Each structure stands twice: as C-alpha cells, then as structure tokens.
Amino acid sequence: MSPRLRTLLAAAAGLGAAACFAVDVHTGPWWFPVGALGLAAVFAHVPHLGAQLAARGFWWSNLVLGVLFCVFDSGTQRTASFGLTTGAAVALLLAPASALQEAAARAKYRPGLSPLTLQLLMVLAIADAETLGLFAVASAHDRSAPYETLVYALGAAGFLAGFVGLYRLALWGVLASWVTAAAVLTAVLAGFGFDRDLRTALALLSTLQLVAPLPMLVALVRRRPPRPARVPRAWLSTAAVLFVWSVAMISLARHPAAASYHPAIAVPASEVPH
C-alpha cells in the first residue's frame, strides 16, 4: 500500500471517528475532539514536520479520550465509545512513518541526540495539550470548579510550550514538558480538584511524559549516544496502539450498563437537554 493511500485512509479513519462522536454526543464541548480530528485529517497531508507531529498527537489524544469513554460507557453512547477509539487507533496504525521521516528530512531536522525520542516527546506533548485543553473547556463549561479549570489550562499551555521548545531543539522544551508533567502528577496525587475517575488517566499520561526523556537525558549527561533500540520503533508503536485499543474494548464489553458519566465532557445536569 502506497504512503499516499495510507495517509488518505488514516485521515478517513480519523474523520469517521469524529463522525461517530458527533452523532452520539450532544452535550459539553463535543466540538473539541471533532475539531482536533478534522485538523489531523488536514495536517496528515501537509509535508511539514510540525503538521505531521500534530496529526499524530491529535490521534493519540483522541485514542486516550476514547479509552475514557469506553471505561465509563453507559451503554447509551456506544457509537462514540467504539467509534472514537477504533477510528483513532486505525489512523495511528495506517499513518505512514515515511511521511514523518520525509518531513523531518525536508525540515533538516537532525538533532544530535535521540531524534526518535524527541519526536515521541513532541507527539506526547501535543496529545497531552489537547487532552488537558478539552478538560479545561469542559470544566469551564461546568462552572463549578474554577481552580480545576485553571490547572487544566496551565497544563495545556505548559505542554504546548514544551512542544515549541522541542521543535526548536531547545533543552528548555524538555524541561517545560517535565515541569508540567511533574506539576500535573503532583496535583493528581494530592487530589487537588481532580475528578476521581480522571486521576488514573492523568497520572499515567504525566508519568509517561516524565519517563520518556530519561534515556536521552542519561545519554546527554554521560556524553554518549543512546543505545539503538533492539525492537523496531514501528513495532513498538503498533503494539502500544493495539494494547490501548484492546484495553478499551475489554472495558467497553465489561461495563454495558455502567452509570452514565463521561468525565471528559461532563456538564451540569441542569444544562443537559431533556
């Protein structure tokens, strides 16, 4: 399958996920993930490193959101739960790695240390920025937890700053992502203003942001190049996507009649249309 066809199919899968979500969800900031998936479909065709990274970040973010929907699915929004998770996963699996590599070469993006780690950190940063941005918009819509909204918004801004710094090959980009992830993780562990059902997801995302750059930083301190990965990066990415999707599907199957609650887009009961 040619890279161009794979890109078209990946974009179509993302748009299909957006359609499933829009059809099934009508409360809260439903337009936020739909808009991100629409942008991802456009960015996937742009031969620019930033656009390629953003597309993958948006797909990853919506895969995480899909997992949250699957975990808390009530049985009444299964189209959104299944469609969002599966569409984002398919988009990530189909997106050609060659498009990212060619964009990096075209931009003359040749960092002297662990380029794959830097790309991973940038994808995670944009994905976490969208996730926290969604939570900020949802919390602001709820109007019951202004401090929580502020923490979400600051977290999203911090990860965006980290993305910019990493893209410019600046060490402060790694530090910005690290500090933001550490702050979010500290707030989660302290129970500050976060919904109990979101703490696990936010803790995992923050921990991943803290752990991912460690090999690169250790190599930087030791002034030695990082060891080449024994397993091809494409295999690791595929395995991660399939694992996350499988967890989501198992959760969806085990909770067909759970309480109707979706923390990522929750709104006050008084504002839900009858």
PDB file of C-alpha atoms in Angstrom:
ATOM      1  CA  MET A   1       0.000   0.000   0.000  1.00  0.00           C
ATOM      2  CA  SER A   2       1.457   3.342  -1.038  1.00  0.00           C
ATOM      3  CA  PRO A   3       2.174   6.023   1.590  1.00  0.00           C
ATOM      4  CA  ARG A   4      -0.288   8.397  -0.078  1.00  0.00           C
ATOM      5  CA  LEU A   5      -3.099   5.832   0.096  1.00  0.00           C
ATOM      6  CA  ARG A   6      -2.247   5.039   3.705  1.00  0.00           C
ATOM      7  CA  THR A   7      -2.390   8.745   4.547  1.00  0.00           C
ATOM      8  CA  LEU A   8      -5.795   9.073   2.864  1.00  0.00           C
ATOM      9  CA  LEU A   9      -7.143   6.065   4.747  1.00  0.00           C
ATOM     10  CA  ALA A  10      -5.701   7.316   8.048  1.00  0.00           C
ATOM     11  CA  ALA A  11      -7.356  10.695   7.557  1.00  0.00           C
ATOM     12  CA  ALA A  12     -10.634   8.965   6.649  1.00  0.00           C
ATOM     13  CA  ALA A  13     -10.449   6.815   9.783  1.00  0.00           C
ATOM     14  CA  GLY A  14      -9.965   9.913  11.913  1.00  0.00           C
ATOM     15  CA  LEU A  15     -12.908  11.645  10.248  1.00  0.00           C
ATOM     16  CA  GLY A  16     -15.001   8.526  10.782  1.00  0.00           C
ATOM     17  CA  ALA A  17     -14.148   8.673  14.486  1.00  0.00           C
ATOM     18  CA  ALA A  18     -15.183  12.342  14.541  1.00  0.00           C
ATOM     19  CA  ALA A  19     -18.481  11.491  12.839  1.00  0.00           C
ATOM     20  CA  CYS A  20     -19.255   8.730  15.354  1.00  0.00           C
ATOM     21  CA  PHE A  21     -18.517  11.090  18.216  1.00  0.00           C
ATOM     22  CA  ALA A  22     -20.578  13.972  16.804  1.00  0.00           C
ATOM     23  CA  VAL A  23     -23.577  11.742  16.102  1.00  0.00           C
ATOM     24  CA  ASP A  24     -23.636  10.226  19.574  1.00  0.00           C
ATOM     25  CA  VAL A  25     -22.538  13.091  21.865  1.00  0.00           C
ATOM     26  CA  HIS A  26     -24.522  16.320  22.037  1.00  0.00           C
ATOM     27  CA  THR A  27     -23.577  17.818  25.419  1.00  0.00           C
ATOM     28  CA  GLY A  28     -20.455  19.540  26.685  1.00  0.00           C
ATOM     29  CA  PRO A  29     -17.603  20.616  24.393  1.00  0.00           C
ATOM     30  CA  TRP A  30     -18.252  17.829  21.864  1.00  0.00           C
ATOM     31  CA  TRP A  31     -16.797  20.051  19.136  1.00  0.00           C
ATOM     32  CA  PHE A  32     -13.318  19.963  20.693  1.00  0.00           C
ATOM     33  CA  PRO A  33     -12.326  16.388  19.724  1.00  0.00           C
ATOM     34  CA  VAL A  34     -14.268  16.670  16.462  1.00  0.00           C
ATOM     35  CA  GLY A  35     -12.293  19.768  15.509  1.00  0.00           C
ATOM     36  CA  ALA A  36      -8.985  18.152  16.504  1.00  0.00           C
ATOM     37  CA  LEU A  37      -9.697  15.120  14.322  1.00  0.00           C
ATOM     38  CA  GLY A  38     -10.646  17.397  11.451  1.00  0.00           C
ATOM     39  CA  LEU A  39      -7.349  19.241  11.797  1.00  0.00           C
ATOM     40  CA  ALA A  40      -5.492  15.934  11.966  1.00  0.00           C
ATOM     41  CA  ALA A  41      -7.043  14.879   8.646  1.00  0.00           C
ATOM     42  CA  VAL A  42      -5.738  18.089   7.063  1.00  0.00           C
ATOM     43  CA  PHE A  43      -2.335  18.067   8.762  1.00  0.00           C
ATOM     44  CA  ALA A  44      -1.703  14.462   7.697  1.00  0.00           C
ATOM     45  CA  HIS A  45      -1.451  15.673   4.088  1.00  0.00           C
ATOM     46  CA  VAL A  46       0.840  18.627   4.864  1.00  0.00           C
ATOM     47  CA  PRO A  47       4.535  17.805   4.217  1.00  0.00           C
ATOM     48  CA  HIS A  48       5.707  19.739   7.267  1.00  0.00           C
ATOM     49  CA  LEU A  49       7.222  18.207  10.387  1.00  0.00           C
ATOM     50  CA  GLY A  50       5.079  20.227  12.793  1.00  0.00           C
ATOM     51  CA  ALA A  51       1.889  19.274  10.935  1.00  0.00           C
ATOM     52  CA  GLN A  52       2.821  15.580  10.851  1.00  0.00           C
ATOM     53  CA  LEU A  53       3.589  15.566  14.571  1.00  0.00           C
ATOM     54  CA  ALA A  54       0.386  17.448  15.379  1.00  0.00           C
ATOM     55  CA  ALA A  55      -1.722  14.979  13.377  1.00  0.00           C
ATOM     56  CA  ARG A  56      -0.293  12.053  15.326  1.00  0.00           C
ATOM     57  CA  GLY A  57      -0.665  13.925  18.596  1.00  0.00           C
ATOM     58  CA  PHE A  58      -4.352  14.610  17.900  1.00  0.00           C
ATOM     59  CA  TRP A  59      -4.960  10.962  17.018  1.00  0.00           C
ATOM     60  CA  TRP A  60      -3.242   9.805  20.201  1.00  0.00           C
ATOM     61  CA  SER A  61      -5.172  12.286  22.309  1.00  0.00           C
ATOM     62  CA  ASN A  62      -8.489  11.107  20.920  1.00  0.00           C
ATOM     63  CA  LEU A  63      -7.481   7.492  21.405  1.00  0.00           C
ATOM     64  CA  VAL A  64      -6.975   8.301  25.094  1.00  0.00           C
ATOM     65  CA  LEU A  65     -10.337  10.086  25.170  1.00  0.00           C
ATOM     66  CA  GLY A  66     -11.924   7.063  23.530  1.00  0.00           C
ATOM     67  CA  VAL A  67     -10.494   4.855  26.274  1.00  0.00           C
ATOM     68  CA  LEU A  68     -12.092   7.098  28.902  1.00  0.00           C
ATOM     69  CA  PHE A  69     -15.424   6.809  27.117  1.00  0.00           C
ATOM     70  CA  CYS A  70     -15.106   3.031  26.966  1.00  0.00           C
ATOM     71  CA  VAL A  71     -14.278   2.797  30.667  1.00  0.00           C
ATOM     72  CA  PHE A  72     -17.241   4.969  31.682  1.00  0.00           C
ATOM     73  CA  ASP A  73     -19.645   3.957  28.917  1.00  0.00           C
ATOM     74  CA  SER A  74     -23.293   3.774  29.965  1.00  0.00           C
ATOM     75  CA  GLY A  75     -24.490   1.651  27.092  1.00  0.00           C
ATOM     76  CA  THR A  76     -26.264   4.624  25.521  1.00  0.00           C
ATOM     77  CA  GLN A  77     -23.222   6.126  23.766  1.00  0.00           C
ATOM     78  CA  ARG A  78     -21.509   3.022  22.475  1.00  0.00           C
ATOM     79  CA  THR A  79     -21.179   4.522  18.992  1.00  0.00           C
ATOM     80  CA  ALA A  80     -18.999   7.319  20.350  1.00  0.00           C
ATOM     81  CA  SER A  81     -17.037   4.981  22.617  1.00  0.00           C
ATOM     82  CA  PHE A  82     -16.290   2.365  19.989  1.00  0.00           C
ATOM     83  CA  GLY A  83     -16.041   4.709  17.010  1.00  0.00           C
ATOM     84  CA  LEU A  84     -13.694   7.243  18.584  1.00  0.00           C
ATOM     85  CA  THR A  85     -11.327   4.605  19.966  1.00  0.00           C
ATOM     86  CA  THR A  86     -11.274   2.434  16.860  1.00  0.00           C
ATOM     87  CA  GLY A  87     -11.056   5.309  14.386  1.00  0.00           C
ATOM     88  CA  ALA A  88      -8.143   6.941  16.194  1.00  0.00           C
ATOM     89  CA  ALA A  89      -6.364   3.595  16.548  1.00  0.00           C
ATOM     90  CA  VAL A  90      -6.774   2.776  12.854  1.00  0.00           C
ATOM     91  CA  ALA A  91      -5.493   6.243  11.908  1.00  0.00           C
ATOM     92  CA  LEU A  92      -2.362   5.725  14.012  1.00  0.00           C
ATOM     93  CA  LEU A  93      -1.771   2.266  12.582  1.00  0.00           C
ATOM     94  CA  LEU A  94      -2.180   3.434   8.976  1.00  0.00           C
ATOM     95  CA  ALA A  95      -0.249   6.711   9.187  1.00  0.00           C
ATOM     96  CA  PRO A  96       2.980   6.044   7.253  1.00  0.00           C
ATOM     97  CA  ALA A  97       6.202   6.525   9.201  1.00  0.00           C
ATOM     98  CA  SER A  98       7.849   7.582   5.953  1.00  0.00           C
ATOM     99  CA  ALA A  99       5.754  10.771   5.888  1.00  0.00           C
ATOM    100  CA  LEU A 100       7.180  11.798   9.259  1.00  0.00           C
ATOM    101  CA  GLN A 101      10.713  10.869   8.252  1.00  0.00           C
ATOM    102  CA  GLU A 102      10.485  12.764   4.960  1.00  0.00           C
ATOM    103  CA  ALA A 103       9.078  15.826   6.727  1.00  0.00           C
ATOM    104  CA  ALA A 104      11.971  15.727   9.204  1.00  0.00           C
ATOM    105  CA  ALA A 105      14.495  15.440   6.380  1.00  0.00           C
ATOM    106  CA  ARG A 106      12.821  18.243   4.436  1.00  0.00           C
ATOM    107  CA  ALA A 107      12.978  20.484   7.506  1.00  0.00           C
ATOM    108  CA  LYS A 108      16.630  19.474   8.018  1.00  0.00           C
ATOM    109  CA  TYR A 109      15.623  18.354  11.480  1.00  0.00           C
ATOM    110  CA  ARG A 110      18.739  16.484  12.527  1.00  0.00           C
ATOM    111  CA  PRO A 111      19.138  16.653  16.288  1.00  0.00           C
ATOM    112  CA  GLY A 112      22.441  15.402  17.545  1.00  0.00           C
ATOM    113  CA  LEU A 113      20.863  13.195  20.182  1.00  0.00           C
ATOM    114  CA  SER A 114      17.995  10.678  20.017  1.00  0.00           C
ATOM    115  CA  PRO A 115      15.761  12.085  17.252  1.00  0.00           C
ATOM    116  CA  LEU A 116      13.176   9.344  17.813  1.00  0.00           C
ATOM    117  CA  THR A 117      12.876  10.267  21.492  1.00  0.00           C
ATOM    118  CA  LEU A 118      12.433  13.923  20.580  1.00  0.00           C
ATOM    119  CA  GLN A 119       9.680  13.059  18.108  1.00  0.00           C
ATOM    120  CA  LEU A 120       7.984  10.880  20.729  1.00  0.00           C
ATOM    121  CA  LEU A 121       8.133  13.708  23.269  1.00  0.00           C
ATOM    122  CA  MET A 122       6.638  16.168  20.767  1.00  0.00           C
ATOM    123  CA  VAL A 123       3.770  13.810  19.931  1.00  0.00           C
ATOM    124  CA  LEU A 124       3.109  13.248  23.648  1.00  0.00           C
ATOM    125  CA  ALA A 125       3.250  16.995  24.327  1.00  0.00           C
ATOM    126  CA  ILE A 126       0.683  17.891  21.670  1.00  0.00           C
ATOM    127  CA  ALA A 127      -1.522  14.949  22.685  1.00  0.00           C
ATOM    128  CA  ASP A 128      -1.460  15.931  26.363  1.00  0.00           C
ATOM    129  CA  ALA A 129      -2.042  19.578  25.464  1.00  0.00           C
ATOM    130  CA  GLU A 130      -5.225  18.648  23.587  1.00  0.00           C
ATOM    131  CA  THR A 131      -6.384  16.320  26.385  1.00  0.00           C
ATOM    132  CA  LEU A 132      -5.883  18.918  29.120  1.00  0.00           C
ATOM    133  CA  GLY A 133      -7.347  21.605  26.870  1.00  0.00           C
ATOM    134  CA  LEU A 134     -10.500  19.527  26.495  1.00  0.00           C
ATOM    135  CA  PHE A 135     -10.712  19.047  30.261  1.00  0.00           C
ATOM    136  CA  ALA A 136     -10.241  22.806  30.739  1.00  0.00           C
ATOM    137  CA  VAL A 137     -13.068  23.638  28.338  1.00  0.00           C
ATOM    138  CA  ALA A 138     -15.338  21.009  29.933  1.00  0.00           C
ATOM    139  CA  SER A 139     -14.557  22.261  33.432  1.00  0.00           C
ATOM    140  CA  ALA A 140     -15.162  25.876  32.388  1.00  0.00           C
ATOM    141  CA  HIS A 141     -18.474  24.807  30.862  1.00  0.00           C
ATOM    142  CA  ASP A 142     -19.423  23.209  34.182  1.00  0.00           C
ATOM    143  CA  ARG A 143     -18.528  26.429  36.084  1.00  0.00           C
ATOM    144  CA  SER A 144     -18.317  24.561  39.379  1.00  0.00           C
ATOM    145  CA  ALA A 145     -14.533  24.173  39.712  1.00  0.00           C
ATOM    146  CA  PRO A 146     -12.643  27.297  38.585  1.00  0.00           C
ATOM    147  CA  TYR A 147      -9.369  26.187  40.188  1.00  0.00           C
ATOM    148  CA  GLU A 148      -9.549  22.875  38.374  1.00  0.00           C
ATOM    149  CA  THR A 149     -10.114  24.737  35.111  1.00  0.00           C
ATOM    150  CA  LEU A 150      -7.037  26.861  35.770  1.00  0.00           C
ATOM    151  CA  VAL A 151      -4.864  23.804  36.452  1.00  0.00           C
ATOM    152  CA  TYR A 152      -6.037  22.134  33.235  1.00  0.00           C
ATOM    153  CA  ALA A 153      -5.429  25.301  31.214  1.00  0.00           C
ATOM    154  CA  LEU A 154      -1.955  25.852  32.679  1.00  0.00           C
ATOM    155  CA  GLY A 155      -1.103  22.217  31.996  1.00  0.00           C
ATOM    156  CA  ALA A 156      -2.184  22.523  28.362  1.00  0.00           C
ATOM    157  CA  ALA A 157      -0.160  25.728  27.970  1.00  0.00           C
ATOM    158  CA  GLY A 158       2.885  24.091  29.552  1.00  0.00           C
ATOM    159  CA  PHE A 159       2.800  21.143  27.166  1.00  0.00           C
ATOM    160  CA  LEU A 160       2.337  23.464  24.194  1.00  0.00           C
ATOM    161  CA  ALA A 161       5.397  25.414  25.313  1.00  0.00           C
ATOM    162  CA  GLY A 162       7.269  22.126  25.613  1.00  0.00           C
ATOM    163  CA  PHE A 163       6.278  21.192  22.060  1.00  0.00           C
ATOM    164  CA  VAL A 164       7.594  24.507  20.726  1.00  0.00           C
ATOM    165  CA  GLY A 165      10.864  24.134  22.615  1.00  0.00           C
ATOM    166  CA  LEU A 166      11.381  20.548  21.479  1.00  0.00           C
ATOM    167  CA  TYR A 167      10.669  21.520  17.898  1.00  0.00           C
ATOM    168  CA  ARG A 168      13.374  24.175  18.167  1.00  0.00           C
ATOM    169  CA  LEU A 169      15.782  21.606  19.647  1.00  0.00           C
ATOM    170  CA  ALA A 170      15.984  23.645  22.846  1.00  0.00           C
ATOM    171  CA  LEU A 171      16.659  21.951  26.185  1.00  0.00           C
ATOM    172  CA  TRP A 172      14.035  24.168  27.813  1.00  0.00           C
ATOM    173  CA  GLY A 173      11.416  22.316  25.768  1.00  0.00           C
ATOM    174  CA  VAL A 174      12.233  19.087  27.624  1.00  0.00           C
ATOM    175  CA  LEU A 175      12.274  20.966  30.918  1.00  0.00           C
ATOM    176  CA  ALA A 176       8.926  22.641  30.195  1.00  0.00           C
ATOM    177  CA  SER A 177       7.296  19.275  29.475  1.00  0.00           C
ATOM    178  CA  TRP A 178       8.944  17.731  32.536  1.00  0.00           C
ATOM    179  CA  VAL A 179       7.920  20.509  34.908  1.00  0.00           C
ATOM    180  CA  THR A 180       4.369  20.483  33.557  1.00  0.00           C
ATOM    181  CA  ALA A 181       4.072  16.709  33.838  1.00  0.00           C
ATOM    182  CA  ALA A 182       5.510  16.776  37.362  1.00  0.00           C
ATOM    183  CA  ALA A 183       3.081  19.520  38.400  1.00  0.00           C
ATOM    184  CA  VAL A 184       0.080  17.684  36.981  1.00  0.00           C
ATOM    185  CA  LEU A 185       1.164  14.406  38.598  1.00  0.00           C
ATOM    186  CA  THR A 186       1.694  16.151  41.946  1.00  0.00           C
ATOM    187  CA  ALA A 187      -1.753  17.741  41.731  1.00  0.00           C
ATOM    188  CA  VAL A 188      -3.313  14.385  40.865  1.00  0.00           C
ATOM    189  CA  LEU A 189      -1.587  12.544  43.722  1.00  0.00           C
ATOM    190  CA  ALA A 190      -2.600  15.317  46.117  1.00  0.00           C
ATOM    191  CA  GLY A 191      -6.199  15.012  44.948  1.00  0.00           C
ATOM    192  CA  PHE A 192      -6.348  18.706  44.133  1.00  0.00           C
ATOM    193  CA  GLY A 193      -9.645  19.445  42.432  1.00  0.00           C
ATOM    194  CA  PHE A 194      -9.500  16.488  40.057  1.00  0.00           C
ATOM    195  CA  ASP A 195     -12.345  14.112  39.491  1.00  0.00           C
ATOM    196  CA  ARG A 196     -11.503  10.732  40.976  1.00  0.00           C
ATOM    197  CA  ASP A 197     -12.190   8.929  37.705  1.00  0.00           C
ATOM    198  CA  LEU A 198      -9.713  11.111  35.813  1.00  0.00           C
ATOM    199  CA  ARG A 199      -6.818  10.748  38.213  1.00  0.00           C
ATOM    200  CA  THR A 200      -5.602   7.418  36.853  1.00  0.00           C
ATOM    201  CA  ALA A 201      -5.561   8.645  33.245  1.00  0.00           C
ATOM    202  CA  LEU A 202      -3.808  11.904  34.137  1.00  0.00           C
ATOM    203  CA  ALA A 203      -1.303  10.078  36.353  1.00  0.00           C
ATOM    204  CA  LEU A 204      -0.413   7.681  33.531  1.00  0.00           C
ATOM    205  CA  LEU A 205      -0.040  10.483  30.976  1.00  0.00           C
ATOM    206  CA  SER A 206       2.144  12.534  33.309  1.00  0.00           C
ATOM    207  CA  THR A 207       4.296   9.557  34.266  1.00  0.00           C
ATOM    208  CA  LEU A 208       4.872   8.734  30.595  1.00  0.00           C
ATOM    209  CA  GLN A 209       5.995  12.317  29.984  1.00  0.00           C
ATOM    210  CA  LEU A 210       8.452  12.024  32.872  1.00  0.00           C
ATOM    211  CA  VAL A 211       9.844   8.629  31.873  1.00  0.00           C
ATOM    212  CA  ALA A 212      10.113   9.045  28.083  1.00  0.00           C
ATOM    213  CA  PRO A 213      13.064  11.505  28.030  1.00  0.00           C
ATOM    214  CA  LEU A 214      15.126   9.652  30.665  1.00  0.00           C
ATOM    215  CA  PRO A 215      17.290   7.625  28.220  1.00  0.00           C
ATOM    216  CA  MET A 216      18.049  10.772  26.248  1.00  0.00           C
ATOM    217  CA  LEU A 217      18.923  12.768  29.369  1.00  0.00           C
ATOM    218  CA  VAL A 218      21.103   9.978  30.757  1.00  0.00           C
ATOM    219  CA  ALA A 219      22.978   9.791  27.454  1.00  0.00           C
ATOM    220  CA  LEU A 220      23.353  13.568  27.487  1.00  0.00           C
ATOM    221  CA  VAL A 221      24.850  13.553  30.983  1.00  0.00           C
ATOM    222  CA  ARG A 222      27.183  10.669  30.143  1.00  0.00           C
ATOM    223  CA  ARG A 223      28.032  12.292  26.801  1.00  0.00           C
ATOM    224  CA  ARG A 224      27.393   9.057  24.980  1.00  0.00           C
ATOM    225  CA  PRO A 225      24.938   8.354  22.185  1.00  0.00           C
ATOM    226  CA  PRO A 226      21.878   6.405  23.282  1.00  0.00           C
ATOM    227  CA  ARG A 227      21.872   2.704  22.563  1.00  0.00           C
ATOM    228  CA  PRO A 228      19.900   1.736  19.465  1.00  0.00           C
ATOM    229  CA  ALA A 229      16.560   0.145  20.203  1.00  0.00           C
ATOM    230  CA  ARG A 230      16.547  -3.633  19.930  1.00  0.00           C
ATOM    231  CA  VAL A 231      12.944  -3.614  18.775  1.00  0.00           C
ATOM    232  CA  PRO A 232      11.986  -1.529  15.699  1.00  0.00           C
ATOM    233  CA  ARG A 233      10.142   1.649  16.662  1.00  0.00           C
ATOM    234  CA  ALA A 234       7.287   0.835  14.282  1.00  0.00           C
ATOM    235  CA  TRP A 235       6.658  -2.420  16.144  1.00  0.00           C
ATOM    236  CA  LEU A 236       6.611  -0.674  19.490  1.00  0.00           C
ATOM    237  CA  SER A 237       4.162   1.941  18.225  1.00  0.00           C
ATOM    238  CA  THR A 238       1.880  -0.699  16.729  1.00  0.00           C
ATOM    239  CA  ALA A 239       1.992  -2.773  19.913  1.00  0.00           C
ATOM    240  CA  ALA A 240       1.158   0.280  22.042  1.00  0.00           C
ATOM    241  CA  VAL A 241      -1.838   1.231  19.878  1.00  0.00           C
ATOM    242  CA  LEU A 242      -3.199  -2.334  19.839  1.00  0.00           C
ATOM    243  CA  PHE A 243      -2.717  -2.689  23.595  1.00  0.00           C
ATOM    244  CA  VAL A 244      -4.554   0.551  24.370  1.00  0.00           C
ATOM    245  CA  TRP A 245      -7.353  -0.340  21.938  1.00  0.00           C
ATOM    246  CA  SER A 246      -7.694  -3.819  23.462  1.00  0.00           C
ATOM    247  CA  VAL A 247      -7.935  -2.417  26.979  1.00  0.00           C
ATOM    248  CA  ALA A 248     -10.646  -0.020  25.795  1.00  0.00           C
ATOM    249  CA  MET A 249     -12.658  -2.772  24.100  1.00  0.00           C
ATOM    250  CA  ILE A 250     -12.436  -5.045  27.149  1.00  0.00           C
ATOM    251  CA  SER A 251     -13.627  -2.184  29.361  1.00  0.00           C
ATOM    252  CA  LEU A 252     -16.483  -1.413  27.000  1.00  0.00           C
ATOM    253  CA  ALA A 253     -17.587  -5.045  26.938  1.00  0.00           C
ATOM    254  CA  ARG A 254     -17.445  -5.395  30.719  1.00  0.00           C
ATOM    255  CA  HIS A 255     -19.477  -2.274  31.506  1.00  0.00           C
ATOM    256  CA  PRO A 256     -22.525  -2.329  29.231  1.00  0.00           C
ATOM    257  CA  ALA A 257     -24.781  -0.914  31.933  1.00  0.00           C
ATOM    258  CA  ALA A 258     -22.499   1.310  33.990  1.00  0.00           C
ATOM    259  CA  ALA A 259     -23.590   4.686  35.291  1.00  0.00           C
ATOM    260  CA  SER A 260     -23.942   7.326  32.615  1.00  0.00           C
ATOM    261  CA  TYR A 261     -20.930   9.513  33.216  1.00  0.00           C
ATOM    262  CA  HIS A 262     -18.256  10.834  30.889  1.00  0.00           C
ATOM    263  CA  PRO A 263     -15.795  12.955  32.881  1.00  0.00           C
ATOM    264  CA  ALA A 264     -14.058  14.460  29.886  1.00  0.00           C
ATOM    265  CA  ILE A 265     -17.166  16.294  28.734  1.00  0.00           C
ATOM    266  CA  ALA A 266     -19.316  16.302  31.833  1.00  0.00           C
ATOM    267  CA  VAL A 267     -21.859  19.113  32.194  1.00  0.00           C
ATOM    268  CA  PRO A 268     -24.250  20.022  34.997  1.00  0.00           C
ATOM    269  CA  ALA A 269     -27.497  18.070  34.988  1.00  0.00           C
ATOM    270  CA  SER A 270     -29.428  21.344  34.724  1.00  0.00           C
ATOM    271  CA  GLU A 271     -27.777  22.050  31.376  1.00  0.00           C
ATOM    272  CA  VAL A 272     -28.452  18.667  29.794  1.00  0.00           C
ATOM    273  CA  PRO A 273     -31.347  18.976  27.325  1.00  0.00           C
ATOM    274  CA  HIS A 274     -34.430  16.867  28.072  1.00  0.00           C
TER     275      HIS A 274
END
